[in-house]
Each structure stands twice: as C-alpha cells, then as structure tokens.
mmCIF file of C-alpha atoms in Angstrom:
data_model
loop_
_atom_site.group_PDB
_atom_site.id
_atom_site.type_symbol
_atom_site.label_atom_id
_atom_site.label_comp_id
_atom_site.label_asym_id
_atom_site.label_seq_id
_atom_site.Cartn_x
_atom_site.Cartn_y
_atom_site.Cartn_z
ATOM 1 C CA MET A 282 127.165 90.670 123.336
ATOM 2 C CA ASN A 283 124.325 93.175 123.751
ATOM 3 C CA ASN A 284 121.215 91.582 122.239
ATOM 4 C CA SER A 285 119.037 94.679 122.569
ATOM 5 C CA ILE A 286 116.880 94.948 119.468
ATOM 6 C CA ARG A 287 116.805 98.110 117.359
ATOM 7 C CA LEU A 288 114.159 97.219 114.813
ATOM 8 C CA LEU A 289 113.133 98.897 111.575
ATOM 9 C CA GLN A 290 110.020 97.475 109.906
ATOM 10 C CA VAL A 291 109.468 98.433 106.273
ATOM 11 C CA LEU A 292 106.088 98.220 104.552
ATOM 12 C CA PRO A 293 104.434 100.097 101.665
ATOM 13 C CA THR A 294 101.735 102.045 103.529
ATOM 14 C CA LEU A 295 99.945 102.240 106.864
ATOM 15 C CA ASN A 296 96.315 102.069 105.808
ATOM 16 C CA SER A 297 93.944 99.178 106.556
ATOM 17 C CA GLY A 298 94.809 95.498 106.307
ATOM 18 C CA GLY A 299 96.332 92.548 108.110
ATOM 19 C CA LEU A 300 99.861 93.418 107.006
ATOM 20 C CA GLU A 301 99.636 96.874 108.599
ATOM 21 C CA ARG A 302 97.917 95.561 111.721
ATOM 22 C CA GLY A 303 100.642 92.961 112.199
ATOM 23 C CA ALA A 304 103.402 95.559 111.802
ATOM 24 C CA ILE A 305 101.842 97.812 114.449
ATOM 25 C CA ASP A 306 101.340 94.901 116.858
ATOM 26 C CA ILE A 307 104.978 93.822 116.495
ATOM 27 C CA ALA A 308 106.266 97.405 116.792
ATOM 28 C CA GLU A 309 104.343 97.923 120.023
ATOM 29 C CA GLY A 310 105.188 94.483 121.412
ATOM 30 C CA ILE A 311 108.929 94.795 120.766
ATOM 31 C CA SER A 312 108.936 98.307 122.237
ATOM 32 C CA LYS A 313 107.140 97.155 125.405
ATOM 33 C CA LEU A 314 109.850 94.528 125.878
ATOM 34 C CA GLY A 315 112.377 97.362 126.264
ATOM 35 C CA ASN A 316 113.689 97.584 122.712
ATOM 36 C CA ILE A 317 113.745 100.280 120.027
ATOM 37 C CA SER A 318 111.158 99.936 117.271
ATOM 38 C CA LEU A 319 110.657 102.097 114.173
ATOM 39 C CA VAL A 320 108.447 101.798 111.092
ATOM 40 C CA ALA A 321 109.132 103.129 107.591
ATOM 41 C CA SER A 322 106.306 103.459 105.070
ATOM 42 C CA ASN A 323 104.733 105.919 102.653
ATOM 43 C CA GLY A 324 102.251 106.866 105.371
ATOM 44 C CA GLY A 325 98.526 106.336 105.764
ATOM 45 C CA ARG A 326 95.659 106.686 108.195
ATOM 46 C CA LEU A 327 97.221 104.354 110.797
ATOM 47 C CA VAL A 328 100.324 106.534 111.299
ATOM 48 C CA ASN A 329 98.635 108.472 114.123
ATOM 49 C CA GLN A 330 97.733 105.227 115.870
ATOM 50 C CA LEU A 331 101.336 104.055 115.561
ATOM 51 C CA GLU A 332 102.778 107.312 116.905
ATOM 52 C CA GLN A 333 100.299 107.381 119.795
ATOM 53 C CA LYS A 334 101.904 104.123 120.913
ATOM 54 C CA GLY A 335 105.270 105.899 121.018
ATOM 55 C CA ILE A 336 106.588 104.330 117.806
ATOM 56 C CA LYS A 337 108.578 106.553 115.449
ATOM 57 C CA HIS A 338 107.390 106.619 111.830
ATOM 58 C CA LEU A 339 109.618 107.525 108.891
ATOM 59 C CA LYS A 340 107.876 108.455 105.652
ATOM 60 C CA ILE A 341 109.682 107.248 102.534
ATOM 61 C CA PRO A 342 108.254 106.072 99.175
ATOM 62 C CA VAL A 343 108.790 102.350 99.788
ATOM 63 C CA HIS A 344 105.380 101.670 98.230
ATOM 64 C CA SER A 345 106.744 102.437 94.773
ATOM 65 C CA LYS A 346 107.421 99.710 92.213
ATOM 66 C CA ASN A 347 109.402 102.129 90.056
ATOM 67 C CA PRO A 348 112.937 100.666 89.652
ATOM 68 C CA PHE A 349 114.564 104.097 90.041
ATOM 69 C CA THR A 350 112.674 104.776 93.278
ATOM 70 C CA ILE A 351 113.534 101.305 94.584
ATOM 71 C CA TYR A 352 117.201 102.068 93.846
ATOM 72 C CA LYS A 353 117.024 105.487 95.563
ATOM 73 C CA ASN A 354 115.406 103.921 98.624
ATOM 74 C CA ILE A 355 118.549 101.836 99.212
ATOM 75 C CA SER A 356 120.583 104.900 100.220
ATOM 76 C CA VAL A 357 117.674 106.330 102.244
ATOM 77 C CA LEU A 358 117.365 103.097 104.230
ATOM 78 C CA LYS A 359 121.149 102.920 104.711
ATOM 79 C CA LYS A 360 121.081 106.390 106.298
ATOM 80 C CA ILE A 361 118.235 105.383 108.611
ATOM 81 C CA ILE A 362 120.117 102.226 109.609
ATOM 82 C CA ALA A 363 123.219 104.275 110.439
ATOM 83 C CA ASN A 364 121.487 107.207 112.156
ATOM 84 C CA GLU A 365 119.134 105.064 114.254
ATOM 85 C CA LYS A 366 121.711 102.309 114.924
ATOM 86 C CA ILE A 367 119.298 99.701 113.538
ATOM 87 C CA ASN A 368 120.440 96.082 113.928
ATOM 88 C CA ILE A 369 117.433 94.281 112.386
ATOM 89 C CA ILE A 370 115.408 95.277 109.341
ATOM 90 C CA HIS A 371 112.083 93.488 108.831
ATOM 91 C CA THR A 372 110.478 93.884 105.409
ATOM 92 C CA ARG A 373 106.803 93.042 105.032
ATOM 93 C CA SER A 374 106.112 93.477 101.333
ATOM 94 C CA ARG A 375 107.561 92.846 97.907
ATOM 95 C CA ALA A 376 107.870 96.485 96.797
ATOM 96 C CA PRO A 377 110.489 97.478 99.423
ATOM 97 C CA ALA A 378 112.144 94.044 99.645
ATOM 98 C CA TRP A 379 114.996 94.639 97.209
ATOM 99 C CA SER A 380 115.738 98.083 98.714
ATOM 100 C CA SER A 381 115.859 96.562 102.199
ATOM 101 C CA TYR A 382 118.033 93.673 101.049
ATOM 102 C CA PHE A 383 120.741 95.831 99.480
ATOM 103 C CA ALA A 384 120.559 98.445 102.263
ATOM 104 C CA SER A 385 121.138 95.818 104.958
ATOM 105 C CA LYS A 386 123.463 93.405 103.132
ATOM 106 C CA LYS A 387 126.686 92.766 105.094
ATOM 107 C CA LEU A 388 125.657 95.453 107.622
ATOM 108 C CA ILE A 389 122.803 94.139 109.784
ATOM 109 C CA ARG A 390 120.504 91.120 110.073
ATOM 110 C CA SER A 391 117.412 90.977 107.891
ATOM 111 C CA VAL A 392 113.958 89.399 108.147
ATOM 112 C CA SER A 393 111.024 89.293 105.753
ATOM 113 C CA THR A 394 107.420 88.165 105.933
ATOM 114 C CA TYR A 395 105.576 86.477 103.096
ATOM 115 C CA HIS A 396 101.944 87.430 103.741
ATOM 116 C CA ASN A 397 100.884 85.276 100.817
ATOM 117 C CA ALA A 398 102.426 82.981 98.224
ATOM 118 C CA TYR A 399 102.068 85.548 95.381
ATOM 119 C CA ASN A 400 101.448 84.249 91.890
ATOM 120 C CA TYR A 401 103.569 85.154 88.885
ATOM 121 C CA ASN A 402 103.141 84.704 85.137
ATOM 122 C CA ASN A 403 106.572 85.805 83.922
ATOM 123 C CA ASN A 404 110.197 85.742 85.076
ATOM 124 C CA PHE A 405 110.256 89.439 85.953
ATOM 125 C CA LYS A 406 107.355 88.996 88.386
ATOM 126 C CA LYS A 407 109.012 85.888 89.825
ATOM 127 C CA ILE A 408 112.233 87.831 90.493
ATOM 128 C CA TYR A 409 110.201 90.684 92.004
ATOM 129 C CA ASN A 410 108.387 88.256 94.331
ATOM 130 C CA ALA A 411 111.610 86.448 95.261
ATOM 131 C CA GLY A 412 113.159 89.533 96.891
ATOM 132 C CA LEU A 413 111.546 88.682 100.217
ATOM 133 C CA GLY A 414 113.343 85.338 100.177
ATOM 134 C CA LYS A 415 116.786 86.991 100.122
ATOM 135 C CA MET A 416 116.712 87.927 103.815
ATOM 136 C CA ASP A 417 118.532 86.058 106.598
ATOM 137 C CA LYS A 418 115.237 84.685 107.936
ATOM 138 C CA VAL A 419 111.828 84.410 106.322
ATOM 139 C CA ILE A 420 108.504 84.356 108.157
ATOM 140 C CA ALA A 421 105.552 82.612 106.520
ATOM 141 C CA ILE A 422 102.168 83.425 108.061
ATOM 142 C CA SER A 423 100.860 79.871 107.541
ATOM 143 C CA ASN A 424 102.022 76.438 106.475
ATOM 144 C CA PHE A 425 100.178 77.024 103.202
ATOM 145 C CA VAL A 426 102.432 80.023 102.483
ATOM 146 C CA LYS A 427 105.543 78.161 103.629
ATOM 147 C CA ASN A 428 104.945 75.231 101.287
ATOM 148 C CA LYS A 429 104.156 77.497 98.335
ATOM 149 C CA ILE A 430 107.242 79.711 98.668
ATOM 150 C CA ILE A 431 109.549 76.705 99.049
ATOM 151 C CA LYS A 432 108.168 75.334 95.799
ATOM 152 C CA SER A 433 108.002 78.651 93.914
ATOM 153 C CA TYR A 434 111.229 80.353 95.034
ATOM 154 C CA ASN A 435 113.455 77.477 96.230
ATOM 155 C CA ILE A 436 113.844 78.990 99.695
ATOM 156 C CA PRO A 437 115.544 76.494 102.056
ATOM 157 C CA GLU A 438 113.034 75.118 104.544
ATOM 158 C CA ASN A 439 115.354 75.744 107.519
ATOM 159 C CA LYS A 440 115.375 79.447 106.643
ATOM 160 C CA ILE A 441 111.596 79.736 107.123
ATOM 161 C CA ASP A 442 109.669 80.088 110.384
ATOM 162 C CA VAL A 443 105.883 79.780 110.391
ATOM 163 C CA ILE A 444 104.453 82.483 112.652
ATOM 164 C CA TYR A 445 100.700 82.874 112.408
ATOM 165 C CA ARG A 446 99.079 86.285 112.603
ATOM 166 C CA GLY A 447 97.856 87.201 116.055
ATOM 167 C CA ILE A 448 94.312 87.938 117.212
ATOM 168 C CA ASP A 449 93.749 90.226 120.199
ATOM 169 C CA GLN A 450 91.626 88.141 122.553
ATOM 170 C CA LYS A 451 91.279 91.113 124.882
ATOM 171 C CA ILE A 452 88.954 92.414 122.152
ATOM 172 C CA PHE A 453 87.699 89.289 120.384
ATOM 173 C CA ASN A 454 86.450 86.921 123.089
ATOM 174 C CA LEU A 455 83.372 85.203 124.520
ATOM 175 C CA GLU A 456 82.419 87.939 126.989
ATOM 176 C CA GLU A 457 78.888 89.260 126.655
ATOM 177 C CA ILE A 458 78.554 92.815 125.376
ATOM 178 C CA ASN A 459 76.336 95.316 127.167
ATOM 179 C CA ARG A 460 72.808 95.277 125.728
ATOM 180 C CA ASP A 461 72.706 99.072 125.438
ATOM 181 C CA ILE A 462 75.864 99.019 123.305
ATOM 182 C CA ILE A 463 74.349 96.367 121.051
ATOM 183 C CA GLN A 464 71.065 98.247 120.754
ATOM 184 C CA SER A 465 72.849 101.500 119.922
ATOM 185 C CA PHE A 466 74.965 99.690 117.317
ATOM 186 C CA LYS A 467 71.906 98.113 115.698
ATOM 187 C CA GLN A 468 70.143 101.457 115.518
ATOM 188 C CA LYS A 469 73.191 103.188 114.048
ATOM 189 C CA TYR A 470 73.580 100.652 111.235
ATOM 190 C CA LYS A 471 69.879 99.727 110.930
ATOM 191 C CA ILE A 472 70.507 96.048 111.720
ATOM 192 C CA VAL A 473 67.498 93.721 111.648
ATOM 193 C CA SER A 474 66.426 92.293 115.003
ATOM 194 C CA ASP A 475 64.060 89.515 113.950
ATOM 195 C CA LYS A 476 66.361 87.390 111.766
ATOM 196 C CA ASN A 477 69.558 85.361 111.919
ATOM 197 C CA ILE A 478 72.526 87.410 110.763
ATOM 198 C CA VAL A 479 74.952 86.071 108.175
ATOM 199 C CA LEU A 480 78.111 88.183 108.237
ATOM 200 C CA PHE A 481 80.375 88.387 105.186
ATOM 201 C CA PRO A 482 83.418 90.441 106.313
ATOM 202 C CA GLY A 483 86.187 91.574 103.981
ATOM 203 C CA ARG A 484 87.252 94.436 101.738
ATOM 204 C CA LEU A 485 84.776 95.070 98.949
ATOM 205 C CA THR A 486 86.867 93.783 96.082
ATOM 206 C CA SER A 487 86.426 91.086 93.452
ATOM 207 C CA TRP A 488 88.809 88.549 94.965
ATOM 208 C CA LYS A 489 86.881 88.516 98.266
ATOM 209 C CA GLY A 490 83.877 87.003 96.461
ATOM 210 C CA GLN A 491 80.890 89.073 97.562
ATOM 211 C CA ILE A 492 79.224 88.989 94.138
ATOM 212 C CA GLU A 493 79.716 85.221 93.817
ATOM 213 C CA PHE A 494 78.030 84.784 97.207
ATOM 214 C CA LEU A 495 74.884 86.445 95.870
ATOM 215 C CA GLU A 496 74.238 83.211 93.966
ATOM 216 C CA VAL A 497 73.982 81.440 97.336
ATOM 217 C CA LEU A 498 71.638 84.083 98.735
ATOM 218 C CA LYS A 499 69.482 83.833 95.632
ATOM 219 C CA LYS A 500 69.077 80.053 95.877
ATOM 220 C CA ILE A 501 68.778 79.478 99.617
ATOM 221 C CA GLU A 502 65.185 78.562 100.426
ATOM 222 C CA ARG A 503 64.591 80.259 103.758
ATOM 223 C CA ASN A 504 63.665 83.759 104.863
ATOM 224 C CA ASP A 505 64.818 83.804 108.487
ATOM 225 C CA PHE A 506 68.224 85.376 107.818
ATOM 226 C CA PHE A 507 69.791 88.598 106.568
ATOM 227 C CA CYS A 508 73.321 88.981 105.184
ATOM 228 C CA TYR A 509 75.597 91.990 105.755
ATOM 229 C CA PHE A 510 78.663 92.763 103.651
ATOM 230 C CA VAL A 511 81.111 94.553 105.945
ATOM 231 C CA GLY A 512 84.535 95.903 105.005
ATOM 232 C CA ASP A 513 86.605 98.637 103.435
ATOM 233 C CA ASN A 514 84.645 100.069 100.503
ATOM 234 C CA LYS A 515 87.305 102.315 98.962
ATOM 235 C CA ASN A 516 87.019 100.291 95.742
ATOM 236 C CA THR A 517 84.028 102.315 94.579
ATOM 237 C CA SER A 518 83.689 100.618 91.188
ATOM 238 C CA TYR A 519 83.352 97.181 92.801
ATOM 239 C CA SER A 520 81.061 98.535 95.527
ATOM 240 C CA GLN A 521 78.768 99.970 92.861
ATOM 241 C CA LYS A 522 78.887 96.711 90.914
ATOM 242 C CA LEU A 523 77.927 94.769 94.052
ATOM 243 C CA PHE A 524 75.091 97.207 94.788
ATOM 244 C CA LYS A 525 73.720 96.835 91.245
ATOM 245 C CA SER A 526 74.047 93.044 91.402
ATOM 246 C CA ILE A 527 72.032 92.939 94.630
ATOM 247 C CA LYS A 528 69.343 94.994 92.924
ATOM 248 C CA ASN A 529 69.391 92.888 89.742
ATOM 249 C CA TYR A 530 69.032 89.697 91.794
ATOM 250 C CA ASN A 531 66.146 91.277 93.771
ATOM 251 C CA LEU A 532 68.026 90.538 96.986
ATOM 252 C CA GLU A 533 67.422 93.819 98.839
ATOM 253 C CA ASN A 534 65.283 91.850 101.300
ATOM 254 C CA LYS A 535 68.123 89.376 101.987
ATOM 255 C CA CYS A 536 71.331 91.419 102.114
ATOM 256 C CA LYS A 537 72.862 94.863 102.461
ATOM 257 C CA ILE A 538 76.263 96.554 102.100
ATOM 258 C CA LEU A 539 77.403 98.199 105.338
ATOM 259 C CA GLY A 540 80.961 99.010 104.227
ATOM 260 C CA ASN A 541 83.380 100.090 106.952
ATOM 261 C CA ILE A 542 82.057 99.945 110.506
ATOM 262 C CA ASP A 543 83.631 101.225 113.702
ATOM 263 C CA ASP A 544 83.267 98.164 115.944
ATOM 264 C CA MET A 545 83.792 94.715 114.449
ATOM 265 C CA LYS A 546 83.561 93.119 117.890
ATOM 266 C CA VAL A 547 79.896 94.092 118.174
ATOM 267 C CA MET A 548 79.240 93.047 114.572
ATOM 268 C CA TYR A 549 80.671 89.591 115.226
ATOM 269 C CA SER A 550 78.749 89.313 118.495
ATOM 270 C CA ILE A 551 75.328 89.827 116.868
ATOM 271 C CA SER A 552 76.087 87.465 113.963
ATOM 272 C CA ASN A 553 74.981 83.837 113.763
ATOM 273 C CA ILE A 554 77.294 82.757 110.928
ATOM 274 C CA VAL A 555 80.469 84.254 109.471
ATOM 275 C CA VAL A 556 81.306 83.489 105.834
ATOM 276 C CA ASN A 557 84.713 83.787 104.182
ATOM 277 C CA GLY A 558 84.185 83.592 100.431
ATOM 278 C CA SER A 559 87.605 84.537 99.052
ATOM 279 C CA GLN A 560 87.988 83.553 95.415
ATOM 280 C CA TYR A 561 91.753 83.122 95.739
ATOM 281 C CA PRO A 562 93.762 81.311 98.429
ATOM 282 C CA GLU A 563 94.547 83.608 101.364
ATOM 283 C CA GLY A 564 97.820 83.475 103.267
ATOM 284 C CA PHE A 565 96.011 83.512 106.607
ATOM 285 C CA GLY A 566 92.433 84.782 106.931
ATOM 286 C CA ARG A 567 92.232 87.131 109.904
ATOM 287 C CA VAL A 568 88.423 87.371 109.871
ATOM 288 C CA ILE A 569 88.186 83.587 110.291
ATOM 289 C CA ALA A 570 90.349 83.701 113.422
ATOM 290 C CA GLU A 571 88.552 86.773 114.816
ATOM 291 C CA ALA A 572 85.140 85.175 114.330
ATOM 292 C CA MET A 573 86.265 81.901 115.927
ATOM 293 C CA SER A 574 87.698 83.829 118.872
ATOM 294 C CA MET A 575 84.236 85.370 119.294
ATOM 295 C CA GLY A 576 82.770 81.858 119.287
ATOM 296 C CA LYS A 577 81.059 82.263 115.931
ATOM 297 C CA PRO A 578 80.728 79.369 113.454
ATOM 298 C CA VAL A 579 82.641 80.014 110.231
ATOM 299 C CA ILE A 580 82.129 78.682 106.720
ATOM 300 C CA ALA A 581 84.996 79.123 104.255
ATOM 301 C CA TYR A 582 86.209 77.843 100.925
ATOM 302 C CA ASN A 583 88.673 75.021 101.381
ATOM 303 C CA HIS A 584 91.834 76.607 100.014
ATOM 304 C CA GLY A 585 94.788 78.701 101.161
ATOM 305 C CA ALA A 586 95.282 78.763 104.929
ATOM 306 C CA ALA A 587 91.565 78.322 105.695
ATOM 307 C CA PRO A 588 91.903 74.553 106.392
ATOM 308 C CA GLU A 589 94.596 75.320 109.006
ATOM 309 C CA LEU A 590 92.362 77.803 110.807
ATOM 310 C CA LEU A 591 89.331 75.512 110.562
ATOM 311 C CA GLU A 592 91.246 72.396 111.599
ATOM 312 C CA ILE A 593 88.815 71.603 114.432
ATOM 313 C CA TYR A 594 85.755 71.995 112.206
ATOM 314 C CA ASN A 595 83.686 69.383 110.447
ATOM 315 C CA ASP A 596 84.577 69.159 106.746
ATOM 316 C CA LYS A 597 81.055 70.361 105.938
ATOM 317 C CA PHE A 598 82.184 73.878 106.879
ATOM 318 C CA LYS A 599 85.130 73.761 104.442
ATOM 319 C CA ILE A 600 83.482 74.190 101.063
ATOM 320 C CA PRO A 601 84.897 73.540 97.575
ATOM 321 C CA LEU A 602 85.291 76.868 95.777
ATOM 322 C CA ASN A 603 81.908 78.309 94.715
ATOM 323 C CA ASP A 604 80.050 75.060 95.431
ATOM 324 C CA CYS A 605 76.681 76.723 95.908
ATOM 325 C CA PRO A 606 74.678 73.634 97.033
ATOM 326 C CA LYS A 607 77.253 72.699 99.693
ATOM 327 C CA MET A 608 77.445 76.284 100.942
ATOM 328 C CA ILE A 609 73.653 76.345 101.312
ATOM 329 C CA GLU A 610 73.721 72.974 103.077
ATOM 330 C CA SER A 611 76.284 74.257 105.602
ATOM 331 C CA ILE A 612 74.395 77.494 106.252
ATOM 332 C CA ASN A 613 71.226 75.501 106.904
ATOM 333 C CA GLU A 614 73.069 73.112 109.216
ATOM 334 C CA ILE A 615 74.445 75.948 111.346
ATOM 335 C CA LEU A 616 71.154 77.844 111.512
ATOM 336 C CA ASN A 617 69.406 74.627 112.577
ATOM 337 C CA MET A 618 72.076 73.683 115.127
ATOM 338 C CA PRO A 619 70.823 73.163 118.723
ATOM 339 C CA GLU A 620 71.904 75.806 121.242
ATOM 340 C CA ASP A 621 73.996 73.331 123.253
ATOM 341 C CA SER A 622 75.953 72.391 120.125
ATOM 342 C CA LYS A 623 76.510 76.069 119.297
ATOM 343 C CA LYS A 624 77.881 76.750 122.790
ATOM 344 C CA GLU A 625 80.158 73.726 122.605
ATOM 345 C CA LEU A 626 81.492 74.833 119.202
ATOM 346 C CA ALA A 627 81.960 78.410 120.465
ATOM 347 C CA LEU A 628 84.141 77.324 123.392
ATOM 348 C CA LYS A 629 86.102 74.905 121.224
ATOM 349 C CA SER A 630 86.736 77.646 118.633
ATOM 350 C CA TYR A 631 87.845 80.198 121.226
ATOM 351 C CA GLU A 632 90.279 77.753 122.832
ATOM 352 C CA PHE A 633 91.731 76.782 119.448
ATOM 353 C CA VAL A 634 92.464 80.442 118.656
ATOM 354 C CA LYS A 635 93.905 80.942 122.148
ATOM 355 C CA LYS A 636 96.299 78.057 121.576
ATOM 356 C CA ASN A 637 97.413 79.006 118.061
ATOM 357 C CA PHE A 638 96.584 82.536 116.898
ATOM 358 C CA THR A 639 97.071 85.158 119.626
ATOM 359 C CA ILE A 640 98.981 88.434 119.463
ATOM 360 C CA GLU A 641 101.035 87.335 122.468
ATOM 361 C CA ASP A 642 102.165 84.183 120.670
ATOM 362 C CA MET A 643 102.992 86.111 117.480
ATOM 363 C CA ILE A 644 105.049 88.709 119.378
ATOM 364 C CA SER A 645 106.852 86.081 121.470
ATOM 365 C CA LYS A 646 107.867 83.988 118.455
ATOM 366 C CA THR A 647 108.931 87.042 116.439
ATOM 367 C CA PHE A 648 110.930 88.412 119.393
ATOM 368 C CA ASN A 649 112.719 85.059 119.783
ATOM 369 C CA LEU A 650 113.504 85.017 116.060
ATOM 370 C CA TYR A 651 115.040 88.514 116.303
ATOM 371 C CA GLN A 652 117.084 87.590 119.374
ATOM 372 C CA ASN A 653 118.415 84.414 117.782
ATOM 373 C CA LEU A 654 119.578 86.424 114.765
ATOM 374 C CA LEU A 655 121.570 88.750 117.030
ATOM 375 C CA LYS A 656 123.401 85.970 118.893
#
C-alpha cells in the first residue's frame, strides 16, 4: 500500500496565534518529508508566509459558526478531497469540525486537534465542542487537555495522542545576540537600559490577565525593574482599558504597553523574568516554552498546562491564581538570584524544552500518527 500522505489541514483563519503557527509548521514539515500538504481557511495575514513555503492555500468560510455555512462547507470540502486526492483531513478548530467530519466520513482518515479543553454551559455548546472528538484520531496538545476532554466528551483514551506544540530552537536558544542588534531594538522600542526587565507576553485581552497583574506592579516594593506588555493589540477596547488602568494606578514609571513587536527573540533575550498571567487555564502556553528555550526564568499561574511546562521548576514559580503576595515573592526571588544560579536554571530550562517541546518532535510524532492511520 502507498502510504504517501496527501494532507488537508482545516482551520478558521490564518492570522496570529499558536493554532495557526502549528498548522504552518506541520504543513511545511510534512511537505519537506516528500508529501502533499494543503491548508484550507478563511484567509489571513499568514497566507503569504504559507504560500512562500510552497504550501497551497484554499480560501473557504470555515471560520463561520452559521449552521447553513457549516452545512455548505461539507460539499466544498468533499470536492477538495476528490480533486486533490486527499487521504487525511486534519481539523484544528471547533467551527469547521462538523463540516470536516461529514465530508471525510467513510471516504478518508480524519484527525483533529483540541488546542484547549473548551468550556460549555449548555448542551448545544457541548455538542459543538464535541465535533473534534468524532475524528479517527484526536491530538491533545497537553496532558491537561487530554484529561479534560476525556472527562467532558467521553472520548476513549486510546483514541487520543498527546503531542505538545513545538518551539523552534533555531530561533529561541541560548546563543548571544549581536550587541548592535540589541541596541537598535532598544532604541526602536525605547526600552530602558538601567533596570531589570519583566516581560509579560500575550495578546492584549482580558483572559491573558494584564490588568490583574497591575495589582502586583502596584504593590511590589522595589524600583529596579520595568514591565513591558507585549502582544497582539487588535482588541482596541481592552488595550485602551489597560492603558487607562496603568494611568489610574500611577504606574507609568513601572510599565508600558509595547503591543506587537517584530522580534520576540530579542525581547526575550533582554528580559530578566517572563510572566504568564492567564486568568483561564491554557491548553499549552507557547510563551512559557519559548522563554524557557531562551533560558529565561518564568513565573506562571498554576493551572492548565503550565505545571507540565514548568515541571523542572521550584513550586515557588507556580503561583495560585492571582495570589499577589506569592507573585511578588517569586519576582523578588528571581531578581535576587545569584548569576551562577541563573545560568544553571537557563541551561536546565533549555534542555527541558529540547527534550519535550521542539518543532522537530511535534512534526515527527504527527507524521507517525498520519502514517499509522494510512496502514
């Protein structure tokens, strides 16, 4: 039997986010292994990046939650499957899951990825969320997600593979960055040079917890640090609310919103601490893994997949949700840490990511899953 993979990944859009990044990484990785790889979405700013890698993109409204559009997408996907001779469809979101399921049923093998556990407060939402579990194989991006979807949607455990998201260690690593590049970056974004930098990366949105973190900045009794909020700021109402909150707290001398920046590697490299303050459990936590791969100490709330990523860390760096005193205690401990201890932690963090959370590992495990389905 010919086990050559002809893959169609389906996701709502190709804008920013871990879901989109993972889809592009898999598309490129599967293609480089000599297989055919296509992506269907409603488009977005990452389409050009995808096509530059030689991956074909098909624009269809799979982002829509409208039942009539979901129904129409079934026939559209069936035509793509037939015309492109697709033998595996991989759905990465709830919106297109039911379309993908009925388009592929009894025709080709199907895979889905649960990028989070997804809450529900009524039966309709539960059914909507459960569509991803209908596929032949289900990928959970952490053990946290795996355990939650087994409990919530009664998915058989042997149907689920845990495949962590992958970090590109060719980008995020311990290598020193040229001083001129760092200086140029600092000038461009007006980064302070005489203080420790606390980095809070993540989209500017309420569930990421930037406003809640202001309470920590307000109460911490030291002036040798400056905090930067970095991430997608398309949510203008929240961005404005955060800006006003900083002003109301009189914290302009302790923090600043940078929004989107063009080189996260440099931003991580100049930071002394990275904080993940998500208010809700995350399915993975890419910024935690990226920061660790750069050798940076991370503090995160102890829920979701964060404990899995911070497995090698002291419990002091895994904070109960919004426990302001313990967050302050951990920040102080890291800022006061001797240089030798920081270097030891940096190497330990990098090696832990190398062992568990690389792009190569993610592609290899996903490729093996596809091949096993085609046997």
